[in-house]
CSV table of C-alpha atoms and ligand atoms in Angstrom, one decimal:
chain,number,residue,atom,x,y,z
A,10,UNK,CA,-18.4,-12.1,16.8
A,11,UNK,CA,-14.8,-11.6,16.8
A,12,UNK,CA,-13.2,-9.8,14.5
A,13,UNK,CA,-10.1,-9.3,13.1
A,14,UNK,CA,-7.9,-6.7,10.7
A,15,UNK,CA,-5.9,-8.7,8.7
A,16,UNK,CA,-2.7,-7.4,7.0
A,17,UNK,CA,-2.5,-8.6,3.8
A,18,UNK,CA,0.8,-8.0,1.8
A,19,UNK,CA,2.2,-7.4,-1.0
A,20,UNK,CA,4.3,-10.4,-2.9
A,21,UNK,CA,7.3,-8.8,-4.2
A,22,UNK,CA,7.7,-9.5,-7.6
A,23,UNK,CA,10.4,-10.5,-9.8
A,24,UNK,CA,11.2,-8.2,-11.8
A,25,UNK,CA,11.7,-5.7,-9.1
A,26,UNK,CA,13.8,-2.7,-9.9
A,27,UNK,CA,15.0,0.8,-10.0
A,28,UNK,CA,13.3,2.6,-12.5
A,29,UNK,CA,13.2,6.3,-10.9
A,30,UNK,CA,9.4,6.4,-12.5
A,31,UNK,CA,7.5,7.9,-9.7
A,32,UNK,CA,8.8,12.0,-9.9
A,33,UNK,CA,7.4,12.8,-6.0
A,34,UNK,CA,8.7,10.4,-4.2
A,35,UNK,CA,12.4,11.4,-2.9
A,36,UNK,CA,13.4,7.4,-2.7
A,37,UNK,CA,11.9,6.2,-6.0
A,38,UNK,CA,13.9,9.5,-7.7
A,39,UNK,CA,17.3,9.4,-5.6
A,40,UNK,CA,18.2,5.4,-6.6
A,41,UNK,CA,17.5,5.3,-9.5
A,42,UNK,CA,19.3,2.9,-12.2
A,43,UNK,CA,20.8,1.2,-9.4
A,44,UNK,CA,20.8,-2.9,-9.8
A,45,UNK,CA,18.4,-4.6,-7.6
A,46,UNK,CA,18.3,-7.4,-6.4
A,47,UNK,CA,14.3,-9.2,-6.4
A,48,UNK,CA,15.1,-12.1,-4.5
A,49,UNK,CA,15.9,-10.5,-1.2
A,50,UNK,CA,13.3,-8.3,-1.8
A,51,UNK,CA,10.9,-10.6,-1.9
A,52,UNK,CA,12.3,-12.4,0.9
A,53,UNK,CA,12.3,-9.1,3.2
A,54,UNK,CA,9.2,-8.8,2.8
A,55,UNK,CA,8.5,-12.3,3.7
A,56,UNK,CA,10.4,-12.5,6.1
A,57,UNK,CA,7.6,-9.4,7.5
A,58,UNK,CA,4.9,-11.3,7.1
A,59,UNK,CA,6.1,-14.5,9.1
A,60,UNK,CA,7.0,-12.3,12.1
A,61,UNK,CA,3.7,-11.1,11.9
A,62,UNK,CA,1.7,-14.0,12.1
A,63,UNK,CA,4.2,-15.8,15.0
A,64,UNK,CA,3.5,-12.1,16.7
A,65,UNK,CA,-0.5,-13.8,16.6
A,66,UNK,CA,-1.4,-11.2,14.2
A,67,UNK,CA,-3.8,-12.5,10.9
A,68,UNK,CA,-1.6,-12.0,8.3
A,69,UNK,CA,-2.3,-13.2,4.3
A,70,UNK,CA,-0.5,-12.3,1.0
A,71,UNK,CA,-1.6,-10.3,-2.3
A,72,UNK,CA,0.0,-12.1,-5.4
A,73,UNK,CA,2.5,-10.3,-7.5
A,74,UNK,CA,1.9,-8.8,-10.9
A,75,UNK,CA,2.1,-10.2,-14.4
A,76,UNK,CA,5.5,-8.5,-16.1
A,77,UNK,CA,6.4,-7.1,-18.4
A,78,UNK,CA,3.7,-5.8,-19.5
A,79,UNK,CA,3.4,-6.8,-23.0
A,80,UNK,CA,-0.2,-6.2,-23.7
A,81,UNK,CA,0.4,-2.5,-22.3
A,82,UNK,CA,3.4,-2.2,-24.9
A,83,UNK,CA,1.1,-3.2,-27.5
A,84,UNK,CA,-1.7,-0.7,-26.9
A,85,UNK,CA,1.6,1.7,-27.4
A,86,UNK,CA,2.4,0.7,-30.6
A,87,UNK,CA,5.1,-2.5,-30.0
A,88,UNK,CA,4.2,-5.6,-32.2
A,89,UNK,CA,5.1,-8.8,-33.1
A,90,UNK,CA,6.4,-11.6,-31.1
A,91,UNK,CA,6.4,-11.1,-26.9
A,92,UNK,CA,10.3,-11.1,-27.6
A,93,UNK,CA,10.4,-8.8,-30.6
A,94,UNK,CA,7.5,-6.6,-28.3
A,95,UNK,CA,10.4,-6.3,-25.8
A,96,UNK,CA,13.2,-5.3,-27.5
A,97,UNK,CA,11.5,-3.1,-29.6
A,98,UNK,CA,10.9,-1.3,-26.6
A,99,UNK,CA,14.4,-1.7,-25.1
A,100,UNK,CA,15.9,-0.3,-28.4
A,101,UNK,CA,13.2,2.7,-29.7
A,102,UNK,CA,11.9,3.7,-25.9
A,103,UNK,CA,13.5,2.2,-22.9
A,104,UNK,CA,11.3,4.0,-20.0
A,105,UNK,CA,8.5,2.7,-21.0
A,106,UNK,CA,9.7,-0.9,-21.0
A,107,UNK,CA,11.2,-0.3,-17.4
A,108,UNK,CA,7.5,1.1,-16.9
A,109,UNK,CA,6.1,-1.8,-18.0
A,110,UNK,CA,8.1,-4.1,-16.0
A,111,UNK,CA,7.8,-2.7,-12.6
A,112,UNK,CA,6.5,-4.6,-9.7
A,113,UNK,CA,5.1,-1.9,-8.2
A,114,UNK,CA,1.8,-4.1,-7.3
A,115,UNK,CA,3.7,-5.1,-4.2
A,116,UNK,CA,3.4,-1.9,-2.4
A,117,UNK,CA,-0.6,-3.1,-1.9
A,118,UNK,CA,-1.3,0.1,0.2
A,119,UNK,CA,-2.6,1.0,-3.4
A,120,UNK,CA,-4.6,-1.8,-4.5
A,121,UNK,CA,-7.7,-0.5,-3.3
A,122,UNK,CA,-10.4,1.2,-1.2
A,123,UNK,CA,-11.3,-1.4,1.4
A,124,UNK,CA,-14.8,-0.5,4.2
A,125,UNK,CA,-15.8,-3.0,6.9
A,126,UNK,CA,-18.9,-4.4,6.3
A,127,UNK,CA,-20.0,-1.9,9.6
A,128,UNK,CA,-19.5,1.2,7.9
A,129,UNK,CA,-21.3,-0.2,5.2
A,130,UNK,CA,-25.1,0.3,3.5
A,131,UNK,CA,-25.3,-2.8,2.6
A,132,UNK,CA,-23.2,-4.3,5.7
A,133,UNK,CA,-20.9,-6.2,2.9
A,134,UNK,CA,-17.1,-4.9,2.5
A,135,UNK,CA,-16.3,-3.3,0.0
A,136,UNK,CA,-13.5,-3.1,-2.2
A,137,UNK,CA,-12.8,-0.1,-4.7
A,138,UNK,CA,-9.2,-0.7,-6.6
A,139,UNK,CA,-7.6,2.2,-7.2
A,140,UNK,CA,-6.8,3.9,-10.5
A,141,UNK,CA,-3.2,4.9,-9.7
A,142,UNK,CA,-4.1,7.6,-12.4
A,143,UNK,CA,-0.8,10.1,-11.5
A,144,UNK,CA,2.1,7.9,-12.6
A,145,UNK,CA,1.8,5.4,-15.9
A,146,UNK,CA,3.3,2.4,-14.1
A,147,UNK,CA,1.2,2.3,-11.8
A,148,UNK,CA,-2.0,3.0,-13.5
A,149,UNK,CA,-1.3,-0.6,-15.5
A,150,UNK,CA,-2.5,-2.3,-12.5
A,151,UNK,CA,-6.2,-1.8,-11.6
A,152,UNK,CA,-7.3,-4.9,-13.7
A,153,UNK,CA,-5.0,-7.5,-12.6
A,154,UNK,CA,-5.8,-6.3,-9.3
A,155,UNK,CA,-9.2,-6.4,-9.2
A,156,UNK,CA,-8.9,-10.0,-10.8
A,157,UNK,CA,-6.7,-11.4,-8.2
A,158,UNK,CA,-8.9,-9.0,-5.1
A,159,UNK,CA,-12.3,-11.0,-6.7
A,160,UNK,CA,-9.9,-14.7,-6.1
A,161,UNK,CA,-9.5,-14.0,-2.8
A,162,UNK,CA,-12.6,-12.2,-1.3
A,163,UNK,CA,-14.5,-13.8,-4.5
A,164,UNK,CA,-17.7,-15.0,-1.8
A,165,UNK,CA,-20.4,-12.5,-3.0
A,166,UNK,CA,-23.0,-12.7,0.1
A,167,UNK,CA,-19.8,-10.9,2.6
A,168,UNK,CA,-17.3,-8.7,-0.6
A,169,UNK,CA,-18.6,-6.2,-3.1
A,170,UNK,CA,-16.1,-5.4,-5.4
A,171,UNK,CA,-15.8,-2.0,-7.5
A,172,UNK,CA,-14.0,-1.0,-10.4
A,173,UNK,CA,-11.5,1.7,-10.1
A,174,UNK,CA,-12.8,5.2,-10.7
A,175,UNK,CA,-12.3,6.9,-14.2
A,176,UNK,CA,-8.6,6.9,-15.5
A,177,UNK,CA,-8.5,10.6,-15.5
A,178,UNK,CA,-6.3,13.0,-12.8
A,179,UNK,CA,-9.5,14.3,-11.2
A,180,UNK,CA,-10.1,11.0,-10.1
A,181,UNK,CA,-6.7,9.9,-8.8
A,182,UNK,CA,-7.8,7.4,-6.8
A,183,UNK,CA,-4.0,6.0,-4.1
A,184,UNK,CA,-6.3,3.4,-2.2
A,185,UNK,CA,-5.7,3.2,1.1
A,186,UNK,CA,-2.7,5.0,1.4
A,187,UNK,CA,-4.5,8.1,1.8
A,188,UNK,CA,-7.2,5.9,4.3
A,189,UNK,CA,-7.4,5.0,8.0
A,190,UNK,CA,-10.4,3.5,9.6
A,191,UNK,CA,-11.3,4.5,13.4
A,192,UNK,CA,-13.3,2.5,15.5
A,193,UNK,CA,-13.3,1.2,18.8
A,194,UNK,CA,-12.8,-2.6,18.1
A,195,UNK,CA,-12.9,-3.9,14.7
A,196,UNK,CA,-15.9,-5.5,13.8
A,197,UNK,CA,-17.9,-2.0,15.1
A,198,UNK,CA,-19.2,1.1,13.0
A,199,UNK,CA,-16.1,3.0,12.6
A,200,UNK,CA,-14.8,6.4,11.0
A,201,UNK,CA,-13.6,6.4,7.7
A,202,UNK,CA,-10.6,9.1,7.1
A,203,UNK,CA,-10.2,9.8,3.7
A,204,UNK,CA,-6.6,12.8,3.1
A,205,UNK,CA,-6.9,14.4,-0.1
A,206,UNK,CA,-3.8,16.4,-2.2
A,207,UNK,CA,-5.9,18.1,-4.0
A,208,UNK,CA,-9.5,19.5,-5.4
A,209,UNK,CA,-9.8,18.8,-9.3
A,210,UNK,CA,-13.4,20.9,-9.8
A,211,UNK,CA,-12.8,23.7,-6.9
A,212,UNK,CA,-10.1,25.7,-6.7
A,213,UNK,CA,-10.7,27.2,-3.7
A,214,UNK,CA,-8.4,24.0,-2.2
A,215,UNK,CA,-4.7,25.3,-2.1
A,216,UNK,CA,-2.2,22.2,-4.0
A,217,UNK,CA,1.5,21.9,-3.8
A,218,UNK,CA,3.0,23.8,-6.3
A,219,UNK,CA,5.8,21.4,-7.1
A,220,UNK,CA,5.2,18.2,-6.7
A,221,UNK,CA,2.0,16.0,-8.0
A,222,UNK,CA,-1.2,15.6,-5.5
A,223,UNK,CA,-2.1,11.9,-6.2
A,224,UNK,CA,-5.8,12.3,-4.3
A,225,UNK,CA,-8.3,14.3,-5.3
A,226,UNK,CA,-11.4,14.6,-3.2
A,227,UNK,CA,-13.3,13.9,-5.4
A,228,UNK,CA,-12.2,10.4,-5.8
A,229,UNK,CA,-12.0,9.9,-2.0
A,230,UNK,CA,-15.6,11.2,-2.0
A,231,UNK,CA,-17.0,8.6,-4.8
A,232,UNK,CA,-15.6,5.5,-3.0
A,233,UNK,CA,-17.6,7.2,0.0
A,234,UNK,CA,-20.5,7.1,-1.6
A,235,UNK,CA,-19.8,4.0,-4.1
A,236,UNK,CA,-19.0,1.8,-0.2
A,237,UNK,CA,-22.5,3.7,1.2
A,238,UNK,CA,-21.0,5.3,4.0
A,239,UNK,CA,-23.4,7.1,6.5
A,240,UNK,CA,-21.7,10.8,6.2
A,241,UNK,CA,-21.9,10.3,10.1
A,242,UNK,CA,-18.9,7.4,9.6
A,243,UNK,CA,-17.0,9.5,7.2
A,244,UNK,CA,-14.7,12.3,8.5
A,245,UNK,CA,-12.4,14.5,5.1
A,246,UNK,CA,-9.1,16.6,5.7
A,247,UNK,CA,-6.7,18.1,3.3
A,248,UNK,CA,-3.0,17.1,3.0
A,249,UNK,CA,-0.2,20.3,3.8
A,250,UNK,CA,0.4,20.9,0.4
A,251,UNK,CA,3.3,21.9,1.8
A,252,UNK,CA,4.5,18.4,2.8
A,253,UNK,CA,3.7,17.1,-0.3
A,254,UNK,CA,6.0,19.2,-2.0
A,255,UNK,CA,9.0,18.3,0.4
A,256,UNK,CA,7.8,14.4,-0.6
A,257,UNK,CA,5.3,13.5,1.2
A,258,UNK,CA,3.3,12.0,-1.7
A,259,UNK,CA,0.8,9.5,0.3
A,260,UNK,CA,-0.8,10.5,3.5
A,261,UNK,CA,0.8,7.3,5.1
A,262,UNK,CA,4.8,9.0,4.6
A,263,UNK,CA,3.3,11.4,7.1
A,264,UNK,CA,0.4,9.9,9.7
A,265,UNK,CA,-0.7,6.4,10.8
A,266,UNK,CA,-3.8,5.4,12.7
A,267,UNK,CA,-5.5,2.2,13.9
A,268,UNK,CA,-8.2,1.5,16.4
A,269,UNK,CA,-9.1,5.2,18.1
A,270,UNK,CA,-5.5,6.1,17.7
A,271,UNK,CA,-3.9,8.5,15.0
A,272,UNK,CA,-0.3,9.1,14.8
A,273,UNK,CA,0.5,12.1,13.2
A,274,UNK,CA,2.8,14.7,12.5
A,275,UNK,CA,2.8,18.3,13.4
A,276,UNK,CA,2.1,20.0,9.2
A,277,UNK,CA,0.9,16.4,7.8
A,278,UNK,CA,-2.6,18.4,7.6
A,279,UNK,CA,-4.3,21.5,6.6
A,280,UNK,CA,-6.9,22.9,9.8
A,281,UNK,CA,-5.6,19.8,11.8
A,282,UNK,CA,-7.7,21.4,15.2
A,283,UNK,CA,-10.7,21.1,12.7
A,284,UNK,CA,-10.1,18.0,11.6
A,285,UNK,CA,-9.2,16.4,15.1
A,286,UNK,CA,-12.5,17.7,16.5
A,287,UNK,CA,-14.6,15.9,14.1
A,288,UNK,CA,-13.3,12.9,14.5
A,289,UNK,CA,-13.2,13.0,18.0
A,290,UNK,CA,-17.2,13.5,17.6
A,291,UNK,CA,-17.5,11.6,14.7
A,292,UNK,CA,-16.0,8.2,16.8
A,293,UNK,CA,-17.8,9.4,20.2
A,294,UNK,CA,-21.1,9.1,17.9
A,295,UNK,CA,-20.2,5.3,18.2
A,296,UNK,CA,-18.9,4.5,21.1
A,297,UNK,CA,-15.3,5.8,20.0
A,298,UNK,CA,-12.9,8.0,22.2
A,299,UNK,CA,-10.4,9.2,20.2
A,300,UNK,CA,-6.9,9.9,20.9
A,301,UNK,CA,-3.9,11.8,19.0
A,302,UNK,CA,-0.3,11.5,19.0
A,303,UNK,CA,1.1,14.3,17.4
A,304,UNK,CA,5.1,14.2,16.7
A,305,UNK,CA,6.2,17.9,16.6
A,306,UNK,CA,8.0,19.4,13.9
A,307,UNK,CA,10.8,20.3,17.3
A,308,UNK,CA,11.2,16.4,17.3
A,309,UNK,CA,11.9,14.8,14.3
A,310,UNK,CA,11.4,17.1,10.7
A,311,UNK,CA,9.2,16.5,7.9
A,312,UNK,CA,12.5,15.3,6.0
A,313,UNK,CA,13.2,12.9,9.0
A,314,UNK,CA,10.2,11.5,8.1
A,315,UNK,CA,10.2,11.2,4.4
A,316,UNK,CA,13.9,9.7,4.9
A,317,UNK,CA,13.1,7.2,7.8
A,318,UNK,CA,9.7,6.0,6.8
A,319,UNK,CA,8.9,6.8,10.7
A,320,UNK,CA,5.1,7.1,9.6
A,321,UNK,CA,5.1,4.7,7.1
A,322,UNK,CA,4.8,2.0,10.2
A,323,UNK,CA,2.3,-0.7,10.8
A,324,UNK,CA,0.4,0.5,14.2
A,325,UNK,CA,-1.1,-2.4,15.6
A,326,UNK,CA,-3.2,-3.8,18.7
A,327,UNK,CA,-2.2,-5.7,20.9
A,328,UNK,CA,-4.6,-8.3,22.8
A,329,UNK,CA,-4.1,-6.4,26.0
A,330,UNK,CA,-4.9,-2.9,23.9
A,331,UNK,CA,-1.9,-1.4,24.1
A,332,UNK,CA,-0.4,-0.8,20.3
A,333,UNK,CA,3.0,-1.9,18.3
A,334,UNK,CA,4.5,0.5,16.1
A,335,UNK,CA,6.4,-1.7,13.3
A,336,UNK,CA,9.2,0.5,11.7
A,337,UNK,CA,11.9,-0.1,9.3
A,338,UNK,CA,16.0,-0.1,10.1
A,339,UNK,CA,16.0,3.3,8.2
A,340,UNK,CA,14.0,5.1,12.1
A,341,UNK,CA,17.2,3.3,13.9
A,342,UNK,CA,19.7,4.4,11.5
A,343,UNK,CA,18.1,8.2,11.8
A,344,UNK,CA,19.2,9.8,15.4
A,345,UNK,CA,16.2,12.9,15.3
A,346,UNK,CA,13.6,9.6,14.8
A,347,UNK,CA,15.2,6.8,16.8
A,348,UNK,CA,15.0,9.0,19.9
A,349,UNK,CA,11.1,10.4,19.9
A,350,UNK,CA,10.2,6.7,19.3
A,351,UNK,CA,13.0,5.6,22.7
A,352,UNK,CA,10.9,8.2,24.1
A,353,UNK,CA,7.6,7.8,23.1
A,354,UNK,CA,7.5,3.9,24.1
A,355,UNK,CA,8.5,5.2,27.3
A,356,UNK,CA,6.3,7.5,28.3
A,357,UNK,CA,3.5,4.7,28.7
A,358,UNK,CA,1.1,5.7,26.8
A,359,UNK,CA,-0.8,3.9,23.5
A,360,UNK,CA,2.1,2.8,21.8
A,361,UNK,CA,4.3,0.9,23.7
A,362,UNK,CA,6.8,-1.1,21.9
A,363,UNK,CA,8.9,-0.6,18.7
A,364,UNK,CA,10.1,-3.4,16.1
A,365,UNK,CA,12.0,-2.9,13.2
A,366,UNK,CA,12.6,-4.7,9.7
A,367,UNK,CA,14.9,-4.8,7.3
A,368,UNK,CA,13.2,-3.6,4.2
A,369,UNK,CA,15.6,-2.4,2.2
A,370,UNK,CA,15.0,-3.4,-1.0
A,371,UNK,CA,11.5,-2.0,-0.7
A,372,UNK,CA,12.8,1.1,0.6
A,373,UNK,CA,15.0,2.4,-2.1
A,374,UNK,CA,11.3,2.4,-4.5
A,375,UNK,CA,9.7,4.7,-1.2
A,376,UNK,CA,8.0,1.8,-0.1
A,377,UNK,CA,7.6,1.1,3.6
A,378,UNK,CA,6.2,-1.7,6.3
A,379,UNK,CA,2.5,0.2,6.1
A,380,UNK,CA,2.6,0.6,1.8
A,381,UNK,CA,3.5,-3.3,1.4
A,382,UNK,CA,0.2,-4.0,3.5
A,383,UNK,CA,-3.5,-3.9,2.5
A,384,UNK,CA,-6.1,-3.8,5.8
A,385,UNK,CA,-8.7,-5.5,5.8
A,386,UNK,CA,-10.6,-5.6,9.1
A,387,UNK,CA,-13.3,-8.7,9.1
A,388,UNK,CA,-15.8,-10.3,11.0
A,389,UNK,CA,-15.1,-14.2,11.8
A,390,UNK,CA,-17.9,-15.5,9.7
A,391,UNK,CA,-16.0,-13.2,6.8
A,392,UNK,CA,-12.9,-14.3,7.7
A,393,UNK,CA,-13.7,-17.4,7.2
A,394,UNK,CA,-15.5,-17.1,3.7
A,395,UNK,CA,-11.7,-15.8,2.8
A,396,UNK,CA,-10.2,-17.4,-0.1
A,397,UNK,CA,-7.8,-20.0,2.6
A,398,UNK,CA,-5.1,-20.2,0.2
A,399,UNK,CA,-3.8,-16.9,0.3
A,400,UNK,CA,-4.0,-16.3,4.6
A,401,UNK,CA,0.0,-17.3,5.4
A,402,UNK,CA,0.7,-20.0,7.3
A,403,UNK,CA,3.7,-21.7,8.4
A,404,UNK,CA,3.3,-24.1,5.6
A,405,UNK,CA,2.6,-21.5,2.9
A,406,UNK,CA,5.9,-19.5,3.5
A,407,UNK,CA,7.8,-22.2,3.4
A,408,UNK,CA,6.4,-22.6,0.1
A,409,UNK,CA,6.5,-19.6,-1.4
A,410,UNK,CA,10.7,-19.1,0.7
A,411,UNK,CA,10.9,-21.9,-2.0
A,412,UNK,CA,8.9,-20.8,-4.1
A,413,UNK,CA,10.7,-17.6,-4.5
A,414,UNK,CA,14.3,-19.0,-4.1
A,415,UNK,CA,13.1,-21.4,-7.2
A,416,UNK,CA,12.1,-18.3,-9.7
A,417,UNK,CA,14.2,-15.0,-8.8
A,418,UNK,CA,17.1,-13.6,-9.9
A,419,UNK,CA,19.5,-11.9,-7.6
A,420,UNK,CA,20.4,-8.8,-9.5
A,421,UNK,CA,18.2,-6.7,-11.8
A,422,UNK,CA,19.7,-4.5,-14.4
A,423,UNK,CA,17.9,-2.9,-17.3
A,424,UNK,CA,20.0,-5.1,-19.3
A,425,UNK,CA,17.8,-8.0,-17.7
A,426,UNK,CA,14.8,-6.3,-18.2
A,427,UNK,CA,15.5,-5.7,-21.9
A,428,UNK,CA,15.8,-9.3,-21.9
A,429,UNK,CA,12.6,-11.5,-23.5
A,430,UNK,CA,13.9,-14.8,-20.9
A,431,UNK,CA,12.5,-13.0,-18.4
A,432,UNK,CA,8.8,-12.6,-18.9
A,433,UNK,CA,9.4,-16.4,-19.2
A,434,UNK,CA,10.5,-17.0,-16.1
A,435,UNK,CA,8.3,-14.8,-14.9
A,436,UNK,CA,5.2,-16.5,-16.6
A,437,UNK,CA,6.3,-19.6,-14.9
A,438,UNK,CA,6.2,-18.7,-11.4
A,439,UNK,CA,3.4,-16.7,-11.5
A,440,UNK,CA,1.2,-19.9,-12.9
A,441,UNK,CA,2.6,-22.1,-10.0
A,442,UNK,CA,1.9,-19.2,-7.8
A,443,UNK,CA,-1.5,-19.6,-8.3
A,444,UNK,CA,-1.3,-23.2,-7.5
A,445,UNK,CA,0.1,-22.4,-4.4
A,446,UNK,CA,-2.6,-19.6,-3.7
A,447,UNK,CA,-5.4,-21.7,-4.8
A,448,UNK,CA,-6.1,-18.4,-8.0
A,449,UNK,CA,-7.2,-20.7,-10.3
A,450,UNK,CA,-6.5,-18.4,-13.6
A,451,UNK,CA,-5.8,-13.7,-12.6
A,452,UNK,CA,-3.5,-13.0,-15.2
A,453,UNK,CA,-3.5,-11.9,-18.9
A,454,UNK,CA,-1.5,-14.7,-19.8
A,455,UNK,CA,-3.4,-17.8,-17.9
A,456,UNK,CA,-6.4,-16.0,-19.7
A,457,UNK,CA,-6.4,-14.4,-23.0
B,11,SUG,O1,3.9,4.7,-6.1
B,11,SUG,N1,7.1,3.9,-5.7
B,11,SUG,C1,5.7,3.6,-5.3
B,11,SUG,C2,5.7,3.6,-4.3
B,11,SUG,C3,4.0,3.5,-2.9
B,11,SUG,C4,4.1,3.6,-1.9
B,11,SUG,N2,2.8,3.1,-1.3
B,11,SUG,C5,2.7,3.7,-0.6
B,11,SUG,N3,3.0,5.1,0.0
B,11,SUG,N4,1.6,3.7,0.6
B,11,SUG,C6,5.1,4.8,-5.8
B,11,SUG,O2,5.3,5.5,-5.8
B,11,SUG,C7,8.9,3.1,-7.5
B,11,SUG,C8,9.2,2.7,-8.4
B,11,SUG,C9,10.4,2.5,-9.4
B,11,SUG,O3,10.7,4.1,-9.3
B,11,SUG,O4,10.9,1.6,-9.9
B,11,SUG,C10,7.7,3.7,-7.0
B,11,SUG,O5,6.6,2.8,-7.9
C-alpha cells in the first residue's frame, strides 16, 4: 500500500504579533514590541503550502486559534463583558493581554507528537497534544489544538488522540519539535527519536544554566508509552545543554531528520556517537540503513544555526530517493551557511537541492519552515479517512488567500491588541474558516 508524509502547516492567525514572550528564543526576544503584519505572515505561510503542493507533496492545513483568549483572561480574574475584560487587562496587565493574544499556535510542530500506525501497538495513528508547559502563552493552546486535531482526524478506527500530559514543568512537552522518525518508507515500522533537554526526576542528567530546557525525558517517555511504541523502535537522546543556552530552545533548531537521514549540527547532542550507533542498529532491525549528515562547527557555528535557522528546514523525499531541503531566506543571508549549502548540494550526497522561502514574519518570532508544519505519516487508507476539508488543493488555496485578504489587518501593535474590536474581527474570521475547512464547532465562542 502507498504511504505518504503529509505536512499540515499552521495557518497564521489574525493576531500575529511580536510580544517578546519566549525567554530563550533569541528572535522572539530581540524583535519584541516591533509592529507585525498578520496579513503578510498568513500569505507567506500559504505561499509555502501552495509551493509544496505544486511540487507534488501532500499538504494539509491546521487552523489557528481564537485570540484574544477571553476565557484565559477570565481565569486570571478579569471580569465583565468581553470588551471590559480586554480593556481591564490592557490597563492593568498588558503582558497578560499580549500573551492571551499570541498567534503562537501557528508553530504546529509544537501542536502534538504523532506516531504513525506502523509503529504503534494497536495499529492506529496516535496523537498526543503538547502541553507546552514552559510558556504561559503556549500552555493555553492544547485544549483547542485537541479539538482541531479531533475534527481533522476524526475516524476512530484509524486515529487515536491523547490529552496533553499533566500541566507541570516536570512533564514539559513540546511535541514534534523534539521528535523525529526514521524509516525506510513512511508506511513501514520505523524508529522514533525523542530528544529531551533535561530530566525532571533524575539528577544525573545535566541541564542548561541560562535558558529553560522545555522538554523533559519523562514527558518523552510518557508519550512513547501512550502511543504503544516498542522499546526496539525508540531512541532517546539528550540535547546538548550548552546549545540550549545559546538559543536552541527546540531540537528542531539544530537537527532535522527524514526517511533514513539525520541532518544535524556537531554540537546538537550529548553522547552523539552512542546515539548514532543506537539509531543505526535499531533502524537496521526494521530493514533501514541509517545515514547521518553532520555539519561541523568549523563550517557553521551554533550562532549561525540559530540566526539562519539552517536546521529548522524541511527535509523532503523526492520520488527518485533524493532529498530536498526547504530553508528560510535567512540562510541565503548568512555567508557561511549559504556556502555550506552550496557545498552540500554539489557533493552528490542525498540532499540534492535547496529551496528558499520568505517566512520573515514568522521567523522574527523564531518560527522557521519546520516549526510551521506538523508531519503525519499516513498510508492510503488513513489519508482517505482524514477530513478532506483540510487537505490543500488549488481551490482551497484560493479560498484561504481571499479569506486572509478579507479579514486580516496589515499592521499589529499593542494598541491593536487592546482594541476590543479585534476579538470580534477574529471570531468572524474563524467562524468562516471552520466552514471553509469543514471543521464543525471547535472554538470556545462556537461551543460555549
Ligand atoms: O515557542 N515563539 C515560538 C516559536 C516556536 C518555534 N517552534 C519550533 N521550533 N518548532 C516559541 O518560542 C514567540 C511569541 C512572541 O514572542 O510573541 C513564540 O512563541
